[in-house]
PDB file of C-alpha atoms in Angstrom:
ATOM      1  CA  UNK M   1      -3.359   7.708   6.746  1.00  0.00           C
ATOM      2  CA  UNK M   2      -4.528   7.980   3.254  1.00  0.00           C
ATOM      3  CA  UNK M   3      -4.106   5.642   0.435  1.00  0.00           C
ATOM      4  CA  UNK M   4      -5.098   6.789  -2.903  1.00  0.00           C
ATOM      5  CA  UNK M   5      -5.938   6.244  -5.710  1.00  0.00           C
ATOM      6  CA  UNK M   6      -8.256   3.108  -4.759  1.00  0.00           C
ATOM      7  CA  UNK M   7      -9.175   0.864  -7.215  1.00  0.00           C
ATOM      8  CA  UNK M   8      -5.362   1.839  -8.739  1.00  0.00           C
ATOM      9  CA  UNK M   9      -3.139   1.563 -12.326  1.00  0.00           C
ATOM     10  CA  UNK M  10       0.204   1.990 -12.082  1.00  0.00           C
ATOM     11  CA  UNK M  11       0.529   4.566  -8.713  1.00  0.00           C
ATOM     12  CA  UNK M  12      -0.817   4.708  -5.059  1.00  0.00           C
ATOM     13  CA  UNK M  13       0.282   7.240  -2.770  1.00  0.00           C
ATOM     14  CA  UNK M  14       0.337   7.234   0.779  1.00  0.00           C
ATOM     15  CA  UNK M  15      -0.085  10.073   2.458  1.00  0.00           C
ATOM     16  CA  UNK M  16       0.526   9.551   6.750  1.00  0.00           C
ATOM     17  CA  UNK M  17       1.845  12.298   9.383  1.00  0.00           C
ATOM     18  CA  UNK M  18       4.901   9.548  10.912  1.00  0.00           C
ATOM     19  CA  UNK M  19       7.300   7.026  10.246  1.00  0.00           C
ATOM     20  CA  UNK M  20       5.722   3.936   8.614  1.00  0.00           C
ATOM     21  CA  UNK M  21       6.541   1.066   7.300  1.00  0.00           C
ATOM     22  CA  UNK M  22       3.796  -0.858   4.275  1.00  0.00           C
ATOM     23  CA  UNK M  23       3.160  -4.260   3.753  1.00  0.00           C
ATOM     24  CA  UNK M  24       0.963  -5.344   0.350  1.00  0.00           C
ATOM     25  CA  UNK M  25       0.003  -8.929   0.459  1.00  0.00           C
ATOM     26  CA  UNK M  26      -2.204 -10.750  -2.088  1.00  0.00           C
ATOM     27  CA  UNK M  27      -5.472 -12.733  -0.552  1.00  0.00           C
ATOM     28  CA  UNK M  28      -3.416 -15.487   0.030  1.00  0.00           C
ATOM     29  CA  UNK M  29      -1.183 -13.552   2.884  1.00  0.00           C
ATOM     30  CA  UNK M  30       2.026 -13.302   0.284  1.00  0.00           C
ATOM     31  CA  UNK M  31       3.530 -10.335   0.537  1.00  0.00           C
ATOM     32  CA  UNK M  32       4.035  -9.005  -2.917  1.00  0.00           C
ATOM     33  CA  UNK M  33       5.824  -5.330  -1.385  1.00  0.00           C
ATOM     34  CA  UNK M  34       7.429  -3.768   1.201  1.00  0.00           C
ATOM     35  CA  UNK M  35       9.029  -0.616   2.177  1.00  0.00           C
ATOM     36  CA  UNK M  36       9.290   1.837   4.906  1.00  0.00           C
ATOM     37  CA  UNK M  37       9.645   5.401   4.356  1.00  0.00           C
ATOM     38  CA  UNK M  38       9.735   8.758   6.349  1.00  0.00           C
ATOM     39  CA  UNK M  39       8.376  11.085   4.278  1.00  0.00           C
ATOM     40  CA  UNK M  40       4.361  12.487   4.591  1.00  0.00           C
ATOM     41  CA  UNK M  41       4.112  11.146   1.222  1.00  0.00           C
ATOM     42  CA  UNK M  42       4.906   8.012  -0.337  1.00  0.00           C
ATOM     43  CA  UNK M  43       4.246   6.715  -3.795  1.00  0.00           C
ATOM     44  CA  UNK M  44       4.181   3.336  -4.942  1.00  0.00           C
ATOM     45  CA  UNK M  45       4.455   1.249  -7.675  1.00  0.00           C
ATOM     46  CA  UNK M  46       1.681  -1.149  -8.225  1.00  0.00           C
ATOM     47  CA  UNK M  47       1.956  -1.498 -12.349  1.00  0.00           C
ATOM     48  CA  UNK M  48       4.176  -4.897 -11.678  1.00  0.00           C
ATOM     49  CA  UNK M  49       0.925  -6.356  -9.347  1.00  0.00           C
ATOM     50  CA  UNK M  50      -1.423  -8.551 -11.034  1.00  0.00           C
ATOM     51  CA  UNK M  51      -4.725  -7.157 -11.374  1.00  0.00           C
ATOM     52  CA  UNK M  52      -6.846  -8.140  -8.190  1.00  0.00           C
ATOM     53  CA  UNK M  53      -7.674  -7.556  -4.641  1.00  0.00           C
ATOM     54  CA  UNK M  54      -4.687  -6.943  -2.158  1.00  0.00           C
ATOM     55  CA  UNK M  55      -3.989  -6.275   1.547  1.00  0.00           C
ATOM     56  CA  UNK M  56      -2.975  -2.598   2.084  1.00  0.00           C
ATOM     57  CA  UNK M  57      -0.974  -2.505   5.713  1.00  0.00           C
ATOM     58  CA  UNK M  58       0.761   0.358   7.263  1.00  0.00           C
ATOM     59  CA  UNK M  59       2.581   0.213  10.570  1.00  0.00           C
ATOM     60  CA  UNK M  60       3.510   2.992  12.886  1.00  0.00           C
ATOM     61  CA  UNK M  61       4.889   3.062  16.177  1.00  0.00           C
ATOM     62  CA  UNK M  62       2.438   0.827  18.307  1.00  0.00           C
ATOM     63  CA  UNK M  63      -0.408   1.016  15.617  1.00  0.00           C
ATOM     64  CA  UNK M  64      -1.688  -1.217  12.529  1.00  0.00           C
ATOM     65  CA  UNK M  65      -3.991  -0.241   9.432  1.00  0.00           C
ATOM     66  CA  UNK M  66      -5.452  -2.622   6.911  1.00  0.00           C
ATOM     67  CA  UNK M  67      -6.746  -1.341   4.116  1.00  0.00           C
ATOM     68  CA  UNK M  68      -8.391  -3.250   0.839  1.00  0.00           C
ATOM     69  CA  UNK M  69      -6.342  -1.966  -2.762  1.00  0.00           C
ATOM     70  CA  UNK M  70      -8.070  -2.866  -5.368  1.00  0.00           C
ATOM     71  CA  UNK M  71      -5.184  -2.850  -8.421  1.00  0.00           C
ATOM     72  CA  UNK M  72      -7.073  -2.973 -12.418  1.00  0.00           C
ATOM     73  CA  UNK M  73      -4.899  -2.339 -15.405  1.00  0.00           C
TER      74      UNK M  73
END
């Protein structure tokens, strides 16, 4: 999967070949987002986010990525 652009604004895309479903969580494990979605392409609002670091995860089937977003306004 792809998650771009990293550090983001206002939009991050994700790009992945399957089904997922995305957690964001801030560094203290909250999670700030979630959604699943079908399509190969995803885009996401981040503009509401605080500026910081967050916890980029994307679930499919029987696997798990984790991915550092960086969000800066």
């Amino acid at each position: 999967y792809v998650v771009y652009p990293n550090p983001a604004n206002d939009l991050v895309t994700i790009a992945h070949s399957e089904t997922c479903s995305y957690t964001i969580s801030n560094v203290h494990g909250q999670v700030v987002k979630e959604n699943e979605f079908m399509k190969f392409e995803h885009v996401v609002e981040v503009d509401d986010l605080n500026e910081g670091v967050y916890w980029f995860t994307i679930r499919t089937g029987s696997s798990k990525f984790v991915k550092k977003l960086i969000v800066r306004h």
